[in-house]
Structures are given as structure tokens and as C-alpha cells.
Short mmCIF file of C-alpha atoms in Angstrom, two decimals:
data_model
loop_
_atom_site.label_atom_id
_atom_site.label_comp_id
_atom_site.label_asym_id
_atom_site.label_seq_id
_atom_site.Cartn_x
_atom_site.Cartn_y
_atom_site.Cartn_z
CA UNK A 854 0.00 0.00 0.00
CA UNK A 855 1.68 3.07 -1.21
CA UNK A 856 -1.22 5.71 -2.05
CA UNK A 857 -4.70 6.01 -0.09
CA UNK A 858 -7.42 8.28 -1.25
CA UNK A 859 -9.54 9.63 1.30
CA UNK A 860 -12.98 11.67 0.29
CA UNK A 861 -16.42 12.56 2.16
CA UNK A 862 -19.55 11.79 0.08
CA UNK A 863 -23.42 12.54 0.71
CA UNK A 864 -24.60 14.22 3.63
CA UNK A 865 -22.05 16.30 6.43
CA UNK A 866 -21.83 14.96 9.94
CA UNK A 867 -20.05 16.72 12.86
CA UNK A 868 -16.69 14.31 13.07
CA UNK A 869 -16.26 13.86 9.24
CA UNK A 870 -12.74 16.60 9.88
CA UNK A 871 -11.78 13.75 12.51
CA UNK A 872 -11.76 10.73 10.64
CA UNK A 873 -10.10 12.01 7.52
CA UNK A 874 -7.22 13.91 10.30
CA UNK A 875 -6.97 10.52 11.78
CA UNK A 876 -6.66 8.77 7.97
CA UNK A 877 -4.23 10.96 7.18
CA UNK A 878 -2.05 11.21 10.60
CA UNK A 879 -2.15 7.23 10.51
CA UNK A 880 -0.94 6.94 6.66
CA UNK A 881 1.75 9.07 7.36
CA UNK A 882 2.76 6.96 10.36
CA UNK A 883 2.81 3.89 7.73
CA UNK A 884 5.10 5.61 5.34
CA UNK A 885 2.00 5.89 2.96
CA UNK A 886 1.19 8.92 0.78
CA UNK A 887 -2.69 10.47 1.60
CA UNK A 888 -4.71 12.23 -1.27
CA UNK A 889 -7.91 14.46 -0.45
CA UNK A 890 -10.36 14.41 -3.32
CA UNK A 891 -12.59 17.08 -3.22
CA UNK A 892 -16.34 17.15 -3.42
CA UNK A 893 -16.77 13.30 -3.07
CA UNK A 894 -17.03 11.36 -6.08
CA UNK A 895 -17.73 14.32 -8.48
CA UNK A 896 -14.31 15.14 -7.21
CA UNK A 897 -12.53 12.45 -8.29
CA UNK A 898 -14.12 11.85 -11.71
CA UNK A 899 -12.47 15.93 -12.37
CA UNK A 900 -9.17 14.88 -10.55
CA UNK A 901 -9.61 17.37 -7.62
CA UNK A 902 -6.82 16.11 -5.76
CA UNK A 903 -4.40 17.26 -2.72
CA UNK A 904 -1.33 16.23 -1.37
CA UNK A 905 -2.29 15.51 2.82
CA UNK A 906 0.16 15.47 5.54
CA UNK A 907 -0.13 15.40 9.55
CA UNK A 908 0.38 19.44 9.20
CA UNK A 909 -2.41 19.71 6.57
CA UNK A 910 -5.35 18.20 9.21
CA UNK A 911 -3.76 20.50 12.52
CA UNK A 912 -6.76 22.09 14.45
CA UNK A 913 -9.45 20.06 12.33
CA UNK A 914 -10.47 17.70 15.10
CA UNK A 915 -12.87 20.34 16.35
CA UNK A 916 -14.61 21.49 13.71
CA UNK A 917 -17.83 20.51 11.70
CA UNK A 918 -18.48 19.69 8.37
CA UNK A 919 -15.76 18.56 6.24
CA UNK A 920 -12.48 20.60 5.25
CA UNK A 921 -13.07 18.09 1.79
CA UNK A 922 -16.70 19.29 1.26
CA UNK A 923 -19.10 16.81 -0.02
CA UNK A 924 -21.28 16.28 -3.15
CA UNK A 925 -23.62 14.25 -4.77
CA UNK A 926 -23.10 13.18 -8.11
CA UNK A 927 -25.96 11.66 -10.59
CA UNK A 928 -22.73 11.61 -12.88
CA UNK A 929 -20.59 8.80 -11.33
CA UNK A 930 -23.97 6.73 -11.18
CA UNK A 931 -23.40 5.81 -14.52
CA UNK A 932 -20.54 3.76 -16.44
CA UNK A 933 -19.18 6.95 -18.47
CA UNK A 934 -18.76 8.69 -15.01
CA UNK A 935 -17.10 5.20 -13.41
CA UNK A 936 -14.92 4.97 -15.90
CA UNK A 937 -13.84 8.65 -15.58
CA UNK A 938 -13.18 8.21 -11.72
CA UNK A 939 -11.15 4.90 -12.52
CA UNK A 940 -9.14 6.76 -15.13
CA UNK A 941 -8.14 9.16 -12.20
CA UNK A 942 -7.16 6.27 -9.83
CA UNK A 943 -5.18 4.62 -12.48
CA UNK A 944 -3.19 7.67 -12.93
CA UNK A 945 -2.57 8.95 -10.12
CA UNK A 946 -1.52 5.04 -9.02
CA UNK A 947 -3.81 4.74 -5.95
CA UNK A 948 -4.00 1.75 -4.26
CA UNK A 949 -6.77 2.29 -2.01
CA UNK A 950 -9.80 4.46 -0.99
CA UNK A 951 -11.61 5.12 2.13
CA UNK A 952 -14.93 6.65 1.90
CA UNK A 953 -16.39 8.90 4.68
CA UNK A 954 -20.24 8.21 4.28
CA UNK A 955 -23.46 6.42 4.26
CA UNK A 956 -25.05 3.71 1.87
CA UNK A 957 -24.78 5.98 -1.30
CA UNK A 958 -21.23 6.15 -0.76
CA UNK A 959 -20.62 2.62 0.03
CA UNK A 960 -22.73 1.89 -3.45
CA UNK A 961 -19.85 4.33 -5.09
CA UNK A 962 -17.49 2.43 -3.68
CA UNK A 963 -18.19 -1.01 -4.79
CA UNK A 964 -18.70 0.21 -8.37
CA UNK A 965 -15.83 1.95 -8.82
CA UNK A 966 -14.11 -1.18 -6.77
CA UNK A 967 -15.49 -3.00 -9.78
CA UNK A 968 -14.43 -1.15 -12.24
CA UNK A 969 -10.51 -0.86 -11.45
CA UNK A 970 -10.23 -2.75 -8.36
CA UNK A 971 -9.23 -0.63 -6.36
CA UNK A 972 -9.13 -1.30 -2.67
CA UNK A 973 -12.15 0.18 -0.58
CA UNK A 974 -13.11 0.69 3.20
CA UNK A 975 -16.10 2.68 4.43
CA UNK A 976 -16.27 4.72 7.85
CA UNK A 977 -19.72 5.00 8.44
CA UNK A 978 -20.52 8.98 8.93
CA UNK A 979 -24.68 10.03 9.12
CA UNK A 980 -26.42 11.96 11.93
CA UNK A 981 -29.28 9.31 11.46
CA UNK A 982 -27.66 6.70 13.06
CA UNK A 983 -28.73 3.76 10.45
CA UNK A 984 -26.12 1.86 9.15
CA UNK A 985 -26.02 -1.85 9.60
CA UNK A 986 -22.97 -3.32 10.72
CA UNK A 987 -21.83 -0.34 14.00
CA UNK A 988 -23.99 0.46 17.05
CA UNK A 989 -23.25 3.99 16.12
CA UNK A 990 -21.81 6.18 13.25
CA UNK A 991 -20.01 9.69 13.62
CA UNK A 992 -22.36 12.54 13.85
CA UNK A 993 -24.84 10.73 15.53
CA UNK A 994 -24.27 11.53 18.75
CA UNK A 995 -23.66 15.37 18.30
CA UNK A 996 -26.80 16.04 16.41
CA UNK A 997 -28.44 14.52 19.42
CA UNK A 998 -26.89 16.72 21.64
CA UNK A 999 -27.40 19.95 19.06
CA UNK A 1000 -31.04 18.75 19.36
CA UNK A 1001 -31.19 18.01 23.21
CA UNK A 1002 -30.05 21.41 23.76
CA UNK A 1003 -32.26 23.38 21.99
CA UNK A 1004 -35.28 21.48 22.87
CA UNK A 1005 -34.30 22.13 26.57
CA UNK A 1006 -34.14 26.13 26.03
CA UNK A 1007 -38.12 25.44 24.23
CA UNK A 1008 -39.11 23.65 27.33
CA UNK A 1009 -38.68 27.05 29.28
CA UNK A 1010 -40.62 28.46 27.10
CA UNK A 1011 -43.31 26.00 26.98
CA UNK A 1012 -43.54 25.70 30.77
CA UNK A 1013 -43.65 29.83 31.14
CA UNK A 1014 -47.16 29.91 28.72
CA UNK A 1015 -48.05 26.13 29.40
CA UNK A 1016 -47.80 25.44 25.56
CA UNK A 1017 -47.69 22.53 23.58
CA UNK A 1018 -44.40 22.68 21.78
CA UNK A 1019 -43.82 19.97 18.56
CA UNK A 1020 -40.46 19.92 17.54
CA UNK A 1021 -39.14 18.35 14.47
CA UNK A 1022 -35.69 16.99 13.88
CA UNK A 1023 -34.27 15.09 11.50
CA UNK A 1024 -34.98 11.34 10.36
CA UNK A 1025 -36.45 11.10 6.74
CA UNK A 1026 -36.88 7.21 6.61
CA UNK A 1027 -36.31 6.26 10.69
CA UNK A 1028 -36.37 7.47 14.10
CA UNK A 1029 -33.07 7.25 15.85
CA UNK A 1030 -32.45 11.12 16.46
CA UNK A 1031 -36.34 11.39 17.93
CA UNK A 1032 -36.40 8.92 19.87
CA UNK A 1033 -32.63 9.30 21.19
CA UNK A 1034 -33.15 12.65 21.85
CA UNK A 1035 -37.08 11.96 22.91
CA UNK A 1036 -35.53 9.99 25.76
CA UNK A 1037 -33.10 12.63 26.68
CA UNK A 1038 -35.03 16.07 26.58
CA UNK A 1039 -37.70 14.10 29.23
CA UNK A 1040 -40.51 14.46 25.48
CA UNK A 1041 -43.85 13.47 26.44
CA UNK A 1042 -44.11 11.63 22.82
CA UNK A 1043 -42.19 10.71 20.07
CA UNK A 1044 -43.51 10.26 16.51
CA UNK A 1045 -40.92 8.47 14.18
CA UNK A 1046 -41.87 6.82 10.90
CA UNK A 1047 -41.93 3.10 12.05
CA UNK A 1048 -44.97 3.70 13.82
CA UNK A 1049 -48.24 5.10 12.72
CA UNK A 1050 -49.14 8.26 14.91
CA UNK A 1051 -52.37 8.12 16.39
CA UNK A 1052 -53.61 11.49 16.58
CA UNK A 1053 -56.69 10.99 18.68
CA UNK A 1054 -55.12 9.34 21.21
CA UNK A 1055 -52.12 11.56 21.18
CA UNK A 1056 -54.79 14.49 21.52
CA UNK A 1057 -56.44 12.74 24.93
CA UNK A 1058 -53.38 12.71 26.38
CA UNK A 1059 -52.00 16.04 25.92
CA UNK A 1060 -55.73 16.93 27.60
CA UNK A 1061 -54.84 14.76 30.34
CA UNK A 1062 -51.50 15.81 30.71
CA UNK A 1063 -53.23 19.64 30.93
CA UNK A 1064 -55.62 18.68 33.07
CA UNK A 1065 -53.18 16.79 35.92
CA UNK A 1066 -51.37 20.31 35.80
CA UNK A 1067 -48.23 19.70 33.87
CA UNK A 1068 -46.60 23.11 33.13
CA UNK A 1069 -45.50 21.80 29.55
CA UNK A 1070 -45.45 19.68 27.09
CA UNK A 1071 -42.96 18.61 24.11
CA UNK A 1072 -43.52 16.31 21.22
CA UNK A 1073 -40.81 15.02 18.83
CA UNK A 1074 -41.46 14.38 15.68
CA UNK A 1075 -39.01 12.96 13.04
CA UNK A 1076 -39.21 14.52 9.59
CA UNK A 1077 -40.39 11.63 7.77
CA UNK A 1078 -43.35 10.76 9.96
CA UNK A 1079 -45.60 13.21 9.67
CA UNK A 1080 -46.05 16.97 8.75
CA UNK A 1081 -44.95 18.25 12.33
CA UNK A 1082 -46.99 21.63 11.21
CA UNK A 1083 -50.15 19.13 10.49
CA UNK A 1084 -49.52 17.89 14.12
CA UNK A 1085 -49.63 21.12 15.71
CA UNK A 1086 -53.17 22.21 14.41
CA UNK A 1087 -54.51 18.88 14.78
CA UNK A 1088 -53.58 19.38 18.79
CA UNK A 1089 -54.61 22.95 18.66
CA UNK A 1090 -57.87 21.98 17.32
CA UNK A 1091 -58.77 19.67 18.95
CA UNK A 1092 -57.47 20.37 22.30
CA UNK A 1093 -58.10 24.33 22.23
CA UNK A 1094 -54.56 23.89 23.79
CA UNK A 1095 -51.73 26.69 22.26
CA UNK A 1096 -49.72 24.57 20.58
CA UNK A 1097 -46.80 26.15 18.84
CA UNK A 1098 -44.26 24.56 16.44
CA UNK A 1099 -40.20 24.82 15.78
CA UNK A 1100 -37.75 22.92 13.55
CA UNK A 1101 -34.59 22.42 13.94
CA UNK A 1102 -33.28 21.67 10.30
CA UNK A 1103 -29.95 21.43 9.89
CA UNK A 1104 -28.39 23.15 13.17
CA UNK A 1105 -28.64 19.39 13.71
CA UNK A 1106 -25.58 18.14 11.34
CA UNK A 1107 -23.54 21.15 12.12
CA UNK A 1108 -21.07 21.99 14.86
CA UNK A 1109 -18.00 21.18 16.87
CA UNK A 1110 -18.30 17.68 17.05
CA UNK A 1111 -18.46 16.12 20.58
CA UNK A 1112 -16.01 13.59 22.10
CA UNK A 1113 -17.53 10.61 21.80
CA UNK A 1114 -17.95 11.51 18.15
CA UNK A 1115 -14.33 12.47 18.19
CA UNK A 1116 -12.80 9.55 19.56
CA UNK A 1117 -15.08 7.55 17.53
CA UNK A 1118 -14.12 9.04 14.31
CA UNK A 1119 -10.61 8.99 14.99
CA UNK A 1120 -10.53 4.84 15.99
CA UNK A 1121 -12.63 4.29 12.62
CA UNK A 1122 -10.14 6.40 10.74
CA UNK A 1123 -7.09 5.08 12.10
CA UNK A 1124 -8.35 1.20 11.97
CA UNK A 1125 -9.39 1.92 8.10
CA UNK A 1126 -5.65 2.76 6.90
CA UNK A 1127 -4.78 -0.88 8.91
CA UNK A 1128 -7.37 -2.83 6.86
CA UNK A 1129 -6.37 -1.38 3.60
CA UNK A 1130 -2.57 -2.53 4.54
CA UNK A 1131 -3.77 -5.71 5.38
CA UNK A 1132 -5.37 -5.84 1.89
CA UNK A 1133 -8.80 -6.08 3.02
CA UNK A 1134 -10.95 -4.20 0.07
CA UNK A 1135 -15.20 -3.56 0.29
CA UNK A 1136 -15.41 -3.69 4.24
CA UNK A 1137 -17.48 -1.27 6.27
CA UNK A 1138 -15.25 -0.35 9.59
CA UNK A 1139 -17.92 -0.09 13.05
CA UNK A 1140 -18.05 -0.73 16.86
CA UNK A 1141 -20.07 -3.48 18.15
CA UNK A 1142 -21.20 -4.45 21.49
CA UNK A 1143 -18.03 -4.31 24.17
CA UNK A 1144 -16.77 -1.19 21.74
CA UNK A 1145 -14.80 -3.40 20.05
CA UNK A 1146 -13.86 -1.78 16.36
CA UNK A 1147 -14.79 -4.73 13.24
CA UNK A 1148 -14.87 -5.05 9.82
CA UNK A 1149 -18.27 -5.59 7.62
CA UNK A 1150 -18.69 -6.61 4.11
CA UNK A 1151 -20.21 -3.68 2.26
CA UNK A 1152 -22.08 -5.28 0.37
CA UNK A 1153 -23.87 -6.90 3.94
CA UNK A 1154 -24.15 -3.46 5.30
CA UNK A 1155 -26.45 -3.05 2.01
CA UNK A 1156 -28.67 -5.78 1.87
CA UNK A 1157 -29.17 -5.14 6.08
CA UNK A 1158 -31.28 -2.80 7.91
CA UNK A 1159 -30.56 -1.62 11.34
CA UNK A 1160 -33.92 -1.47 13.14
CA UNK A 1161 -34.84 0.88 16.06
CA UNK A 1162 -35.79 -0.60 19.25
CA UNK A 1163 -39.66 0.28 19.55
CA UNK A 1164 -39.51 -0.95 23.58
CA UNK A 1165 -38.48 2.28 23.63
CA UNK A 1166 -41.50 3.71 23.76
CA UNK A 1167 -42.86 2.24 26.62
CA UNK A 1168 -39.92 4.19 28.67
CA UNK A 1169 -41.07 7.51 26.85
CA UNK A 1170 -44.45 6.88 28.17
CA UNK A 1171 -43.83 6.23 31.67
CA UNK A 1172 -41.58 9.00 32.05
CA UNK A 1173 -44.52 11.32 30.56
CA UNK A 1174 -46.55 10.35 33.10
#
């Protein structure tokens, strides 16, 4: 192994700036040269390249978002765009790739793995928290914390008028972040889109949370569960309760990343330059139970689905009570 490349692709998560410092600090330690591509995969299909050494990541730990930035690219989704990126690689004479990402980047990788055989390994990096193969993936727990805090400074609020607050945070196809941060702002109920929300119900017990006295009131809602807007007037209406609504977009993926998403970032980046000089190629790297650091087959981590725990729920409801 004499040249990685090293590129963030898809969405930003706080931690993305650790990894690649930890990619790069640990190739340099192995005597092997570190590229940056730029822009993700659109990136390396134009040959938007930089030399990286341990100076060139300094003071990067902290910070949010990725010093690489990231892009989507309908391009590389098709053979003509493959074949550009593996023109690149051939070129340049890498030997291996790690991709900072989720699933779309993971699909990236095994194509253009396919096309020049290139060496691959993933580090799993998404706020949502939904990638088979880890118990958690960088970002994940900052955006949880981003959301935590805000949704305590809307509790004052709430308790001062005794309002109904909804507040929606992110999780287009699951629920993680809600109920994760559900659990930890003390939410009287979470919505998330692996259960149907029952409105009327939800309704009776907002009324019976009023009427026992309770000062306020928040409700989480994930993005892709329900229109948290829709939600609001459906409790103002039928309640006669003020019910007022905020989202928190994306102050969730931004930010100085926390530790745990620091350290984590920095043992998934460091143990991804060991795999590729091993010669593993189309592995996933992720911490299991015991926070033991492993090695998945991307093409596993595809085909799988992490599922959220809906137990959960039960806990949300006692603690509402």
C-alpha cells in the first residue's frame, strides 16, 4: 500500500474533519502517501486532488463539516462517469480508498471497486444513526446533543405559557435522532416513521396531561413521519390547547463535534488505513457491542437494515406520566 485516497460523500456529519485527520495522521505513520479528493465522487471523476500530511489536518479535530466538502453526483452513477473516476485512480496510481459516508457512498465504492479494483473501506458517517454493521456512526451523537439542547431552552418556554411545543428533527426514513433525543429532553411523545401516529389518542393525552397540571409539554417528531406543522393544528384543534411549532433543520448536522464523536471518528479512521494494509478491500469499519472496532462486508451493510428498538416507547411513556 503506497497511495490512499480519502474523500467525504453525501450528507455532512459533525466528526467527518476527525476521521479524515486521523486517515491521514495514521498513513503518514505507515510511510504511505494520503490524497484528499474534493467534493466526493464528483471530485474524483475531475481529478480534484491534494497532497495531505499530519500538518495539513492540525486544528481540524474540532470542527464541523468537512475541510473536503461533499457532493452528490448523478454523474458517477453511470458507467461513463465510473470509468472517468477509474481513469483518475489509475493515474494517479492509488491503491486504495476510504470513503467517509453512508449507503450511497458505500454503493460508489463497490462500483468503482469493480471497475478498477481498487481497494475500498467505508467509515460510516450520518447523523441518522442507520447503518447496519456499528452500534453507532459519527455525527450521531452530536446532532443529538445539538437537538437536546435546543429542545431544553423550548421547554422554558413552553412551561412559562403552558404550551404545547412539537419539535421536528431530523430522520427522513427512521427514528433514531427522535427517539434518542425523545428519551433525553424528558418528550412526552415521540412520533418516528416506524410507527403510525395516532392522533386521537395523542390528543387525549396532551388533555390529560393539561388537566393533571403539567406546566409543559414537548412532542418530537421525526421529519419523515408526519407533517410536524399538520400535528400542531390537529392538537390545537382539537385540544383548544396553544400549541406552537419549531424545527430544527440542519443546526442538527452542524457543529463542533463532541467527544464521543471524536474519539469515535478517529478509531474508525485510524483502523481503516490498517485494513487497507492488510489488503482487506469492500469492508465497512464499526463498533459493536463491548466497543470493540470490526470489519463488515459492504455489500452486507447493504442488503441489512438496522432497526430501532420500539420498547423504547414504553420508557417515553412512563416517564410522561
Amino acid at each position: 500500500m503506497r497511495k490512499v485516497g480519502v474523500l467525504t460523500s453525501g450528507g455532512d456529519a459533525p466528526g467527518m474533519n476527525a476521521a479524515l485527520r486521523a486517515v491521514v495522521r495514521s498513513g503518514v505513520a505507515a510511510g504511505v502517501q494520503v490524497v484528499g479528493i474534493e467534493r466526493g465522487f464528483q471530485g474524483l471523476m475531475a481529478g480534484s486532488l491534494r497532497p495531505m500530511d499530519a500538518g495539513s489536518v492540525s486544528n481540524i479535530i474540532n470542527r464541523g463539516g468537512t475541510i473536503l466538502r461533499s457532493a452528490r453526483s448523478e454523474e458517477f452513477k453511470t458507467a461513463a462517469g465510473q470509468a472517468r473516476a477509474a481513469q483518475v485512480i489509475e493515474r494517479e496510481a492509488i491503491d486504495g480508498l476510504v470513503l467517509i459516508g453512508g449507503d450511497g457512498t458505500y454503493r460508489g465504492g463497490l462500483a468503482i471497486n469493480s471497475t478498477c479494483g481498487v481497494r475500498v473501506v467505508g467509515i460510516p458517517g450520518t447523523i441518522d444513526n442507520d447503518i447496519p454493521g456499528t452500534r453507532y456512526t459519527i455525527g450521531f451523537d452530536t446532532a443529538i446533543n445539538t437537538a437536546m439542547d435546543a429542545i431544553d431552552r423550548v421547554r422554558d418556554t413552553s412551561a412559562s405559557h403552558d404550551r404545547v411545543f412539537v419539535v421536528e428533527v431530523m430522520g427522513r426514513h427512521n427514528g433514531f435522532i427522535a427517539m434518542e433525543v425523545g428519551l433525553a429532553a424528558g418528550a412526552e411523545a415521540v412520533i418516528i416513521p416506524e410507527c403510525p401516529c395516532d392522533m386521537i389518542g395523542l390528543c387525549e393525552e396532551v388533555m390529560a396531561w393539561n388537566a393533571r397540571g403539567k406546566m409543559s409539554c414537548i412532542i418530537i417528531v421525526a421529519e419523515g413521519a408526519a407533517s410536524a406543522a399538520d400535528v400542531a393544528t390537529a392538537i390545537t384543534q382539537v385540544t383548544r390547547i396553544e400549541t406552537r411549532l419549531t424545527v430544527l433543520g440542519h443546526i442538527q448536522r452542524g457543529g463542533s463535534p463532541s467527544a464521543r464523536d471524536r474519539a469515535l471518528a478517529t478509531r474508525f479512521g485510524h483502523h481503516a488505513v490498517q485494513l487497507l494494509r492488510e489488503g482487506a478491500t469492500n469492508v465497512m469499519v464499526g463498533v459493536q457491542e463491548g466497543s470493540e472496532v470490526v470489519a463488515s462486508p459492504l455489500e452486507q451493510v447493504l442488503e441489512g437494515r438496522r432497526d430501532l428498538n420500539l420498547s423504547l416507547f414504553d420508557v417515553v411513556r412512563v416517564m410522561a406520566t
